[in-house]
Each structure stands twice: as structure tokens, then as C-alpha cells.
PDB file of C-alpha atoms in Angstrom:
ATOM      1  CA  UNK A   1       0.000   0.000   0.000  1.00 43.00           C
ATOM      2  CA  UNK A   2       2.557   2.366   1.088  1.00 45.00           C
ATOM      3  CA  UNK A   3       4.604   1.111  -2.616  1.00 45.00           C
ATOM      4  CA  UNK A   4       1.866   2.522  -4.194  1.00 47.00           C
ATOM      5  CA  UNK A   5       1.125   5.544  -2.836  1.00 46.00           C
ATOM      6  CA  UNK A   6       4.933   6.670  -3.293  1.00 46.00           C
ATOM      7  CA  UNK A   7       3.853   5.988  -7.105  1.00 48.00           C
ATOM      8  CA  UNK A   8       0.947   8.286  -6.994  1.00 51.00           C
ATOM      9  CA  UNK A   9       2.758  10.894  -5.511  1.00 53.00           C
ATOM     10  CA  UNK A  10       5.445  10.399  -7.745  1.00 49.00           C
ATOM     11  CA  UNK A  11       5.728  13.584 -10.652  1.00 52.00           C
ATOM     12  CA  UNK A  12       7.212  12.897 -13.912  1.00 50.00           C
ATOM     13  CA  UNK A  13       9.587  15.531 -14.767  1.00 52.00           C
ATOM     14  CA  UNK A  14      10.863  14.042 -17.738  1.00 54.00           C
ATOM     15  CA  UNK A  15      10.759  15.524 -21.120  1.00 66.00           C
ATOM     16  CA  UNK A  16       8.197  14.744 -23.476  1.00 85.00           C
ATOM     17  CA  UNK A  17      10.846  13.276 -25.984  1.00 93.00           C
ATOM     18  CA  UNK A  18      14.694  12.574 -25.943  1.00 95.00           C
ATOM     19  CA  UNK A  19      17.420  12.397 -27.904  1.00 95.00           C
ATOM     20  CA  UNK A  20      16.689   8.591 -28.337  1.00 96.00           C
ATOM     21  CA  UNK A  21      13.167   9.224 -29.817  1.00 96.00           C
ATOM     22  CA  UNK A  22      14.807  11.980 -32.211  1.00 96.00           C
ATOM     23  CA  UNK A  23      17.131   9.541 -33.897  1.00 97.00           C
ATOM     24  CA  UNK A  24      14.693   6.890 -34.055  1.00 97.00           C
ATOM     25  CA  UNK A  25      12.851   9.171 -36.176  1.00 97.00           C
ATOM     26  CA  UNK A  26      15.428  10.009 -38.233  1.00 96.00           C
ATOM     27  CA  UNK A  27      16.463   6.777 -38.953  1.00 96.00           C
ATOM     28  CA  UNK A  28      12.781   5.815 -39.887  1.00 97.00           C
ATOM     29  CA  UNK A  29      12.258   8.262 -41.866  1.00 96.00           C
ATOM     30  CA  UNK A  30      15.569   8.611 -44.023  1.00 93.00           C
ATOM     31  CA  UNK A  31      14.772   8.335 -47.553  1.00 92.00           C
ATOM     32  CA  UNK A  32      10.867   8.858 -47.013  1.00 96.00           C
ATOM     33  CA  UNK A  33       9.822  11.906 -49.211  1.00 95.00           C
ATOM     34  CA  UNK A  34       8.315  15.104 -46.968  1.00 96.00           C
ATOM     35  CA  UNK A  35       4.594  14.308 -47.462  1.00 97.00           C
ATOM     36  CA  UNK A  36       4.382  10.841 -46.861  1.00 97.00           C
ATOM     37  CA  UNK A  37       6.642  11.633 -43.591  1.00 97.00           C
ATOM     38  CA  UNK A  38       4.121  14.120 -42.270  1.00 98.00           C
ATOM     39  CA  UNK A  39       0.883  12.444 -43.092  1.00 97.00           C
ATOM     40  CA  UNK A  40       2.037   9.517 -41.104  1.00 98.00           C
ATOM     41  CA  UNK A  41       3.289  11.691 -38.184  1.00 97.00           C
ATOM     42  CA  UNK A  42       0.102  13.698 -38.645  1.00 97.00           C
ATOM     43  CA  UNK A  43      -2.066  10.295 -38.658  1.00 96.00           C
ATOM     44  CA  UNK A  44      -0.080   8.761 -35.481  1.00 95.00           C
ATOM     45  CA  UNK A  45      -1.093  11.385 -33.418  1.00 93.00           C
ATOM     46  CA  UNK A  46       2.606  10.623 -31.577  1.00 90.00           C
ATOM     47  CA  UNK A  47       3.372  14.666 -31.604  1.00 95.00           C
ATOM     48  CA  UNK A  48       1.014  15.784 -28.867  1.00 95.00           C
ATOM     49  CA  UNK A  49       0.031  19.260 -28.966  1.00 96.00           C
ATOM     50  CA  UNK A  50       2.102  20.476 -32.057  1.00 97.00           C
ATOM     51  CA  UNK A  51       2.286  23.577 -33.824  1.00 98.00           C
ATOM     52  CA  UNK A  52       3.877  25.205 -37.117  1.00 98.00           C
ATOM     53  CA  UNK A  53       5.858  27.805 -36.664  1.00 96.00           C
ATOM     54  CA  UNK A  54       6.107  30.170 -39.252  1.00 96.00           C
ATOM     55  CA  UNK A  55       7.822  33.321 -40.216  1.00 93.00           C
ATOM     56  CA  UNK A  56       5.550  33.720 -43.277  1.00 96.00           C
ATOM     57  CA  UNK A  57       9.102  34.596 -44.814  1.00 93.00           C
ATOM     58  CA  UNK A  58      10.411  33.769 -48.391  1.00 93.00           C
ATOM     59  CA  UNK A  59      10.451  30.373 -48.388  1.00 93.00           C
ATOM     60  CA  UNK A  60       7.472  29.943 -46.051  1.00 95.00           C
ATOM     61  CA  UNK A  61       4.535  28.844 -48.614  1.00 97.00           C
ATOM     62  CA  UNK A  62       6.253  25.506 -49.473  1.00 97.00           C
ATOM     63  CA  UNK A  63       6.159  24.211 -45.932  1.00 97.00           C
ATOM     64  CA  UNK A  64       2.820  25.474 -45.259  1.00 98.00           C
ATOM     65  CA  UNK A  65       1.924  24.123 -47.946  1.00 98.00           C
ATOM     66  CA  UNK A  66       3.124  20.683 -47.607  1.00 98.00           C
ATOM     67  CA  UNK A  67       1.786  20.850 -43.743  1.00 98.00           C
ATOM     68  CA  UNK A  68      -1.984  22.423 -44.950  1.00 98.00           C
ATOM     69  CA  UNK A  69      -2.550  19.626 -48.137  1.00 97.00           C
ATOM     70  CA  UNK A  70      -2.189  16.602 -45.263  1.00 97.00           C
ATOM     71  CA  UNK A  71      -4.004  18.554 -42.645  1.00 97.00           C
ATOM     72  CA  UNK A  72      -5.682  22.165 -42.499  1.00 97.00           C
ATOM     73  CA  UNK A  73      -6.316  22.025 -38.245  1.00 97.00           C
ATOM     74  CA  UNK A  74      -2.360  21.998 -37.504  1.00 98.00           C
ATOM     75  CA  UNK A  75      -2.038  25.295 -35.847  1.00 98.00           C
ATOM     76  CA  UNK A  76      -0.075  27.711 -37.675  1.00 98.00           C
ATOM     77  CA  UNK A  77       1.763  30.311 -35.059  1.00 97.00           C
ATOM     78  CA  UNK A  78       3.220  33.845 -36.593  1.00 97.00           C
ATOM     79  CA  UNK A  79       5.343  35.864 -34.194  1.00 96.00           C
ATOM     80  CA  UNK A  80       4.766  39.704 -34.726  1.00 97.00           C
ATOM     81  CA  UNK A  81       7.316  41.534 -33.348  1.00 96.00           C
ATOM     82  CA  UNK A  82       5.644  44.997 -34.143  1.00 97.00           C
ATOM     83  CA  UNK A  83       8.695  45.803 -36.595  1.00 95.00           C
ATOM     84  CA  UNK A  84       7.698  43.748 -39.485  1.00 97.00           C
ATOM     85  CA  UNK A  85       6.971  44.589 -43.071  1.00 97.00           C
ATOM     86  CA  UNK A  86       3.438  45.432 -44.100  1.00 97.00           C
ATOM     87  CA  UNK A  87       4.241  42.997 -47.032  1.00 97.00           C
ATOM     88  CA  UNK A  88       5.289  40.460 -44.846  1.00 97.00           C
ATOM     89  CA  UNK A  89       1.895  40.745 -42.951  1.00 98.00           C
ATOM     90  CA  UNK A  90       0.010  41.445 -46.669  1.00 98.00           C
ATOM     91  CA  UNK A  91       1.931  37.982 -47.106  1.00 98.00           C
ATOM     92  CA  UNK A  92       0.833  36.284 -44.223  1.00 98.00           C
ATOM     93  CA  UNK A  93      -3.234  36.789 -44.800  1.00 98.00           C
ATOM     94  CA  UNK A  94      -2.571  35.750 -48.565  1.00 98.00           C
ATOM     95  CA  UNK A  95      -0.993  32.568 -47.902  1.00 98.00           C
ATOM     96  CA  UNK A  96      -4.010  31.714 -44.795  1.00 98.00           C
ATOM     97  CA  UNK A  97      -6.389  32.475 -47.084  1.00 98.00           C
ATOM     98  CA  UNK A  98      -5.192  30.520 -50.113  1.00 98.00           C
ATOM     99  CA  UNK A  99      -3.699  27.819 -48.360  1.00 98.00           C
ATOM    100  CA  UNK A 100      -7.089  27.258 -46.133  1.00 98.00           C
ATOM    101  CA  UNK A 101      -5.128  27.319 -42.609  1.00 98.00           C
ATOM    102  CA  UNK A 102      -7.796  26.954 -40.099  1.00 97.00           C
ATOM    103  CA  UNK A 103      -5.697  27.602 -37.121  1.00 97.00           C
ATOM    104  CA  UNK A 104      -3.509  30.616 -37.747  1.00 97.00           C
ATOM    105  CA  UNK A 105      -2.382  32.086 -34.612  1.00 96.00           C
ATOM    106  CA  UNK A 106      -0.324  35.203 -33.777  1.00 97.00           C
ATOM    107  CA  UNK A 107       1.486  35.861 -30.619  1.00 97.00           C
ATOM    108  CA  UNK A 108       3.330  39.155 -29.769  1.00 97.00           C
ATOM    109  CA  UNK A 109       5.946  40.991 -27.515  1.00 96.00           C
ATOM    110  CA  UNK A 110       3.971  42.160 -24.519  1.00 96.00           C
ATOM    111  CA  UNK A 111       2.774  45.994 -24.105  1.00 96.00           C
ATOM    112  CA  UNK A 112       4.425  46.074 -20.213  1.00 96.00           C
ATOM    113  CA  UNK A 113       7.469  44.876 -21.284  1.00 96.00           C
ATOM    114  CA  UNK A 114       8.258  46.962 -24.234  1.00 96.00           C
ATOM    115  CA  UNK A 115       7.148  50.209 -22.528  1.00 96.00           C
ATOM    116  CA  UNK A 116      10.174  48.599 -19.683  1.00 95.00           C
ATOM    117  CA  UNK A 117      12.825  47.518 -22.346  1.00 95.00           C
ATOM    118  CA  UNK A 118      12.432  49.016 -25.369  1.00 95.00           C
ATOM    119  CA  UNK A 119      10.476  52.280 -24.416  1.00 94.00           C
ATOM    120  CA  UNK A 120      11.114  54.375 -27.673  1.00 95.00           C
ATOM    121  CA  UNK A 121      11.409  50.919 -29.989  1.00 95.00           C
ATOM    122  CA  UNK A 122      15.215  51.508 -30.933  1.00 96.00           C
ATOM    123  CA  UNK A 123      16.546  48.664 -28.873  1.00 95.00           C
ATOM    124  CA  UNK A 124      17.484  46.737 -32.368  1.00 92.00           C
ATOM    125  CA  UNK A 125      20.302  49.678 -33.205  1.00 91.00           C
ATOM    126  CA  UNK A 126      22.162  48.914 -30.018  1.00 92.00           C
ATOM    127  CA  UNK A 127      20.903  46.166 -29.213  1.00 90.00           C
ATOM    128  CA  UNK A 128      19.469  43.230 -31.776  1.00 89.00           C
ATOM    129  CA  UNK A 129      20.265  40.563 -29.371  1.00 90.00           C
ATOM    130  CA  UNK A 130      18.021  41.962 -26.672  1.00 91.00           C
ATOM    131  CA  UNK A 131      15.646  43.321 -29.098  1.00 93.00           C
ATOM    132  CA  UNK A 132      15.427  39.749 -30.753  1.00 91.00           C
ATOM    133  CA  UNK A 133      14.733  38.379 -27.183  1.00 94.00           C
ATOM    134  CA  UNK A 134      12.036  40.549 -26.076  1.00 95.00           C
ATOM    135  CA  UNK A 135      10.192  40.528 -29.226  1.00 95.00           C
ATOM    136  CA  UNK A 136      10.304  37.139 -30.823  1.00 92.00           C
ATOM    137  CA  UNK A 137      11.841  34.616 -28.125  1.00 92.00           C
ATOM    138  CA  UNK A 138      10.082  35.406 -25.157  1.00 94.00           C
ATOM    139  CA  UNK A 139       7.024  35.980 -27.298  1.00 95.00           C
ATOM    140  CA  UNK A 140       7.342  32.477 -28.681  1.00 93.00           C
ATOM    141  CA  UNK A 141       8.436  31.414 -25.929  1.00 93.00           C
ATOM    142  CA  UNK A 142       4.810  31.559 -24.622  1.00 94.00           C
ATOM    143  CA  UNK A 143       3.629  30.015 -28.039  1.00 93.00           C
ATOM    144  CA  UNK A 144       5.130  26.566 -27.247  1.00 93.00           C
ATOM    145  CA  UNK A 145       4.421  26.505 -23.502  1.00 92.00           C
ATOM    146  CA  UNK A 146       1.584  24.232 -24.338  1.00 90.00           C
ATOM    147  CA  UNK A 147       3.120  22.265 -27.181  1.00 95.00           C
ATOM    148  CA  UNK A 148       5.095  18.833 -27.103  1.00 96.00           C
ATOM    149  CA  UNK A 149       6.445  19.277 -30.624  1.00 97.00           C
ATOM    150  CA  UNK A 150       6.693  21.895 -33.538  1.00 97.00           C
ATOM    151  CA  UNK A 151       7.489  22.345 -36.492  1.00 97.00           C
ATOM    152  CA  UNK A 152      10.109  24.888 -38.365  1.00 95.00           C
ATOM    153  CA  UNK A 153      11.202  25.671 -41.539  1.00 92.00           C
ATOM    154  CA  UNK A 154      14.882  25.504 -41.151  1.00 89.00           C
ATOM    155  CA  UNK A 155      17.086  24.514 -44.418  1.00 83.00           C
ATOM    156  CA  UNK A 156      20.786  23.482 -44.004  1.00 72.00           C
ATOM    157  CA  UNK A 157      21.579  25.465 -47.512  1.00 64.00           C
ATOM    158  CA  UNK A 158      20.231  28.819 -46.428  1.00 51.00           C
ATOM    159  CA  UNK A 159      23.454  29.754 -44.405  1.00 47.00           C
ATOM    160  CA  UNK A 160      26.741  27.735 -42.923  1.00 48.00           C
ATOM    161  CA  UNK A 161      25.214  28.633 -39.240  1.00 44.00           C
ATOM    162  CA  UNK A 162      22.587  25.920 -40.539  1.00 43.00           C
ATOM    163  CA  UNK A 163      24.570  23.034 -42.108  1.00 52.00           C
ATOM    164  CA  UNK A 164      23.805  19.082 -41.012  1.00 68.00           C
ATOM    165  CA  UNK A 165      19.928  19.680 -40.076  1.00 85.00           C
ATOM    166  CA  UNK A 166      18.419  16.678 -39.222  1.00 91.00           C
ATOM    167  CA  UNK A 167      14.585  16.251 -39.748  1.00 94.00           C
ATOM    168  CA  UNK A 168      14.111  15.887 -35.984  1.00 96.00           C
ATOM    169  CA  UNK A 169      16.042  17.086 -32.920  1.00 94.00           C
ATOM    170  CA  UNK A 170      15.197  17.805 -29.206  1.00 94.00           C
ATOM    171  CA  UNK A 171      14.049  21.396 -28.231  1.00 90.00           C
ATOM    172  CA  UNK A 172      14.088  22.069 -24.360  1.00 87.00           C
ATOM    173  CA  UNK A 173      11.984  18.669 -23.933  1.00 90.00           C
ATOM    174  CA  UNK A 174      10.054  19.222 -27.059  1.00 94.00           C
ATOM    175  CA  UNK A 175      10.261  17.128 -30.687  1.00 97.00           C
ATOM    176  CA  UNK A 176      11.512  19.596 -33.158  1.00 96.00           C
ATOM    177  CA  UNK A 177      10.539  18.733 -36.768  1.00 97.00           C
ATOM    178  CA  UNK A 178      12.330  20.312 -39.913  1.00 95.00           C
ATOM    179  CA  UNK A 179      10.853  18.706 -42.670  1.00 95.00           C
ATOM    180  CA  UNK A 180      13.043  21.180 -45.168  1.00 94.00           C
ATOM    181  CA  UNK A 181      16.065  20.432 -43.392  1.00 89.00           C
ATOM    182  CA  UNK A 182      17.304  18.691 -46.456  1.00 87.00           C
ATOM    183  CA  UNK A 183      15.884  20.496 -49.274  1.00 90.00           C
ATOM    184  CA  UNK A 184      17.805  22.615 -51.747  1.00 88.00           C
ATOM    185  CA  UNK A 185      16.785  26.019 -53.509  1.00 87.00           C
ATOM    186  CA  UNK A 186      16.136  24.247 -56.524  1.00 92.00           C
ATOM    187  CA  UNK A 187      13.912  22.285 -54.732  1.00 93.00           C
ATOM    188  CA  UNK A 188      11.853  25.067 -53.391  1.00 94.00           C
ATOM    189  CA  UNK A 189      11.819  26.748 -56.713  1.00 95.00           C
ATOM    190  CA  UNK A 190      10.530  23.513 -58.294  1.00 97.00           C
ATOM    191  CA  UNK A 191       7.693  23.279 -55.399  1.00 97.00           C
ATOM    192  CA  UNK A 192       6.768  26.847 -56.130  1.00 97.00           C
ATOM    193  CA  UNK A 193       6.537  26.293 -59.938  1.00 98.00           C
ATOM    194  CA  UNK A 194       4.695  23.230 -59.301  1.00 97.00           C
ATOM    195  CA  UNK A 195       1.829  24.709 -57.372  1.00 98.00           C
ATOM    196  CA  UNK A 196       2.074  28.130 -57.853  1.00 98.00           C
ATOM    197  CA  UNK A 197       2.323  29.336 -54.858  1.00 98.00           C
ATOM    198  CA  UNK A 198       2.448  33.294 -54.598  1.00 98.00           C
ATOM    199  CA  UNK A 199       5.934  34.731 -54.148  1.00 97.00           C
ATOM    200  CA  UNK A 200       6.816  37.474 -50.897  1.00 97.00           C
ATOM    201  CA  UNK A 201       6.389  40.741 -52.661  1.00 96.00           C
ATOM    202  CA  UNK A 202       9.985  41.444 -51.478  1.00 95.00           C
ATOM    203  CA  UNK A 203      11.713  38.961 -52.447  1.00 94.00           C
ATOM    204  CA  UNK A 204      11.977  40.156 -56.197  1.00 93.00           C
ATOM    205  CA  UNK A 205      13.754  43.465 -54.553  1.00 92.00           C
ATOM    206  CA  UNK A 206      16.488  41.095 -53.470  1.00 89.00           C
ATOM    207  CA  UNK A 207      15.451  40.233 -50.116  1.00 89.00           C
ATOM    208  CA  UNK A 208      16.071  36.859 -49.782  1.00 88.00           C
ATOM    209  CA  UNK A 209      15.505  35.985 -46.422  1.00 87.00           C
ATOM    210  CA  UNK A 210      12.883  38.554 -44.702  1.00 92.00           C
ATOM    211  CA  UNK A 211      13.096  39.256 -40.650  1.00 91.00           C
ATOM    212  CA  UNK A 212      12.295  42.777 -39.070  1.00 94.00           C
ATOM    213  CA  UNK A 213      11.964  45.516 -41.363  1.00 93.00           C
ATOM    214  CA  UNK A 214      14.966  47.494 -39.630  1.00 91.00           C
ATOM    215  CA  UNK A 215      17.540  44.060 -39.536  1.00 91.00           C
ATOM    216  CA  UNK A 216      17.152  43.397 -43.042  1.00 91.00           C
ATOM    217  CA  UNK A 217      18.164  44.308 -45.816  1.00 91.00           C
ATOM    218  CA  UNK A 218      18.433  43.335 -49.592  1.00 90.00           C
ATOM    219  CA  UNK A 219      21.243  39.944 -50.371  1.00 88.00           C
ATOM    220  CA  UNK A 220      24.094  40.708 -52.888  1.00 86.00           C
ATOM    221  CA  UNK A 221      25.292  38.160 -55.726  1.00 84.00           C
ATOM    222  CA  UNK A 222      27.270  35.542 -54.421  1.00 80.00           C
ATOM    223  CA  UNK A 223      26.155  36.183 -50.672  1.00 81.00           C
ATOM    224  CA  UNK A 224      24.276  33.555 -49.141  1.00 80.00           C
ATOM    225  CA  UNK A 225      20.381  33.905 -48.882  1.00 77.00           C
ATOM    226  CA  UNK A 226      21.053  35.164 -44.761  1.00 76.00           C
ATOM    227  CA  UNK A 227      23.490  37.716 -45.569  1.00 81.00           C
ATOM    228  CA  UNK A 228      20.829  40.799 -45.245  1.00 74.00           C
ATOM    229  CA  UNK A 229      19.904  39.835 -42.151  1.00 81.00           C
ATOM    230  CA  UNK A 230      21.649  41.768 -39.375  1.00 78.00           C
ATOM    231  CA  UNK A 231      24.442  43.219 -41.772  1.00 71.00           C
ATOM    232  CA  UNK A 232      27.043  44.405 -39.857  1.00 64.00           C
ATOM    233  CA  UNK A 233      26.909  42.338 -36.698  1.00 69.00           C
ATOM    234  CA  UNK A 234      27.858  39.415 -35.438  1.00 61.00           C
ATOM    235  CA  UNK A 235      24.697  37.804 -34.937  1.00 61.00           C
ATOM    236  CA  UNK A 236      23.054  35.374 -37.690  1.00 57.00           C
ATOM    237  CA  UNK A 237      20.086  33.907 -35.777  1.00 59.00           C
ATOM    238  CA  UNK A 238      17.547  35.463 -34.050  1.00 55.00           C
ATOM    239  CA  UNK A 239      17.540  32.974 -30.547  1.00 51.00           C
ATOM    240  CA  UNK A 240      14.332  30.945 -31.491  1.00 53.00           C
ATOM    241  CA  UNK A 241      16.535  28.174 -33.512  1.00 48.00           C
ATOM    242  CA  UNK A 242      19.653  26.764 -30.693  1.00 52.00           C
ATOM    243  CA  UNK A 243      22.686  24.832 -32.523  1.00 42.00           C
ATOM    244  CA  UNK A 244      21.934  21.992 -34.587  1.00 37.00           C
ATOM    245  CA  UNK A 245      22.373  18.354 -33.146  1.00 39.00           C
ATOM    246  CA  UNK A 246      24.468  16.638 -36.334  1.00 39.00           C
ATOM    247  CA  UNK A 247      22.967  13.920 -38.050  1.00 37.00           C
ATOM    248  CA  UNK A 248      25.330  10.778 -37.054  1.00 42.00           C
ATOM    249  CA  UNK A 249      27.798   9.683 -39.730  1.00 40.00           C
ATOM    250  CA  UNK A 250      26.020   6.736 -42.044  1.00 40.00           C
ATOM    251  CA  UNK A 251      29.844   5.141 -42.025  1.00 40.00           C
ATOM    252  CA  UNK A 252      30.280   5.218 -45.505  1.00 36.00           C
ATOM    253  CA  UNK A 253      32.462   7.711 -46.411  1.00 37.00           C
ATOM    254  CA  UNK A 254      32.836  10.001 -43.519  1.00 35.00           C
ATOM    255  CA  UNK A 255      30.494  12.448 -44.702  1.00 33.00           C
ATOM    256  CA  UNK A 256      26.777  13.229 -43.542  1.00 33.00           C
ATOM    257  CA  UNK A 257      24.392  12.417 -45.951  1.00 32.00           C
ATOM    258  CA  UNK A 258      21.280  14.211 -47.026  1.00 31.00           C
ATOM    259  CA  UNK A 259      17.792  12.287 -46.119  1.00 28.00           C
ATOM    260  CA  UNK A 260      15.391  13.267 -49.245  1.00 23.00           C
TER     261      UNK A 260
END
């Protein structure tokens, strides 16, 4: 009796996935095209409370709409930090609407703790690391309290801070899922073509990879597609994406493999 009342009293602290469960994945799904891998995850129900996250950024369309053609209901979460580009946010309602998202969600930095830290909204000239913090990190931060997985749109080619992305890795306890990890540009350009999906209106102006309005700016030939964002400091991510976990060598030749 007393055997089981330690058990009821008992909490489980453990995280809702581990490494272990990460590379499982991985190895199950290497080799198994994008669609069929999230229509089975999708069908499983093994992700818990999972969300997309979404920047609603270049690139964004072709994993929304991979994610919205096997199921509409996954929630779609959009971080406004309150310094984006109208035609990012033009963007974002064009690509809900088209796409049929039924659970598009935005979250924000909140009003108490702007007015404390970033009172007259310069913070990003001095400061981009603590403006990144208070305005997308703690903000989704909050998102993915309630989640046990999500999904991002992270793709090794898109800078060398990004190389070796596995489909799934651990965040903080929670199953993170990059079903682009392995995809190219021509890739994307091919999905585009293939389904028409609308372009960002800036992207044409040479912004390949859209953030805050003041952090970005437009990519020059032969930079790579992150260059324009943060020009001038040392900084390439924003703090929502931690370093990568490798993929493990497959023993062939030393070398990581895609998975496609």
C-alpha cells in the first residue's frame, strides 16, 4: 500500500521526448519523401500538442503548404514583433487564405514589457540581441508553452550557421521537426513552380531571407540567402533556432548524408 502511494505521488519531470526518440525518427524516416513523412506523423497522433511555426518569410509557402494539403487544423503560429513589413503581414493573410489554414495564430511581444525595455522601440540599433529576445523569443516562448512538438522551416543550404539539419532534434523537452532540413533552392523553386504558390512581394527586390523591417536588408550576388539579415553584426540567428544536433555519420564515407 505504502509502494503505491509513493507511485501516486510520484511527478514525472521528464521531457516529453529525448534524444533517443529523435534519432529513431530520423532513422525511420531517411529516404521517405516530406509528405508521406508528415501524413504519417500527422495520422499517429505521436506529436502531442504540435504547432507550425512560421515566419511567413520567403520560403514559407512551401512548408505550409506541404503541412496544410495533409491537414488544415495543424495550428499555424506567426510571431509579430511589431517591426515587421506590411508585405510580410500582406503575405501572411494571402498565404491563410489561399492555403485554407484553419488555425492561424499570432502571438506578440507584450505591451508592459516593451514600454520597460524598449520604451522608444530603438533597442534593435544597439541592441538586436536583446531586441530579438524581447520581441520574438520570449514571445514564442509563450507560443510553445503548451506544445510537445513543432514544427520549423529551417534549411541546411540557407546559411553555414545551418549546415547538417536533421529532420528531428530535441528542443528544451520538445520534438523539433524540420521537414526542409534537407531540401535545396532548386527544390523550393521547383515546389513553387509546381503549385504556384504566390511569391513574398519582397523577395523580387532582393530580399532573400525577410526578418524585421529594420535588420534586413536586400542579399548581394554571391552572398548567401542570410546575408541581409543583421548586416554588420555578429549575430546570424535570431535565438528561437539553438545549434543543430548533427545527423550521425552513415559510415560510408565520412560524410553526412542528405535524407530526401
Amino acid at each position: 500500500m505504502a509502494e503505491a502511494a509513493r507511485k501516486v505521488d510520484t511527478i514525472d519531470v521528464r521531457p516529453d521526448f529525448t534524444q533517443a526518440d529523435a534519432d529513431a525518427l530520423n532513422q525511420r524516416f531517411e529516404g521517405v519523401d516530406t509528405t508521406t513523412m508528415l501524413k504519417a506523423l500527422f495520422d499517429e497522433r505521436q506529436l502531442g500538442e504540435v504547432a507550425v511555426v512560421s515566419s511567413f518569410g520567403t520560403e514559407s509557402a512551401v512548408l505550409l503548404h506541404l503541412v496544410a494539403a495533409v491537414d488544415p487544423t495543424i495550428p499555424v503560429t506567426f510571431v509579430d514583433t511589431l517591426k515587421m513589413f506590411p508585405e510580410t503581414l500582406e503575405y501572411r493573410d494571402t498565404l491563410i487564405s489561399l492555403l485554407g489554414i484553419k488555425n492561424a495564430n499570432i502571438v506578440a511581444p507584450e505591451a508592459a514589457v516593451l514600454a520597460e525595455k524598449d520604451e522608444n522601440g530603438l533597442r534593435w540599433s544597439y541592441d538586436p540581441d536583446g531586441c530579438c529576445e524581447i520581441r520574438k523569443v520570449e514571445p514564442l516562448a509563450r507560443a510553445k508553452a503548451g506544445l510537445n512538438s513543432w514544427i520549423s522551416g529551417r534549411k541546411a543550404f540557407q546559411s553555414v550557421t545551418r549546415n547538417n539539419i536533421p529532420r528531428f532534434e530535441i528542443d528544451d523537452g520538445r520534438l523539433k521537426i524540420n521537414p526542409l532540413g534537407d531540401w535545396i533552392k532548386d527544390d523550393l523553386e521547383a515546389y513553387f513552380e509546381k503549385h504556384d504558390l504566390p511569391r513574398h512581394p519582397l523577395e523580387a527586390e532582393g530580399y532573400l531571407s525577410v526578418g524585421c523591417a529594420p535588420c534586413t536588408s536586400k542579399v548581394l550576388p554571391g552572398e548567401d540567402p542570410r546575408a541581409g539579415r543583421w548586416r554588420g553584426w555578429d549575430k546570424s540567428e535570431c535565438g528561437i533556432h539553438e545549434d543543430v544536433t548533427p545527423l550521425p555519420d552513415n559510415g560510408k564515407d565520412g560524410v553526412n548524408d542528405p535524407i530526401f
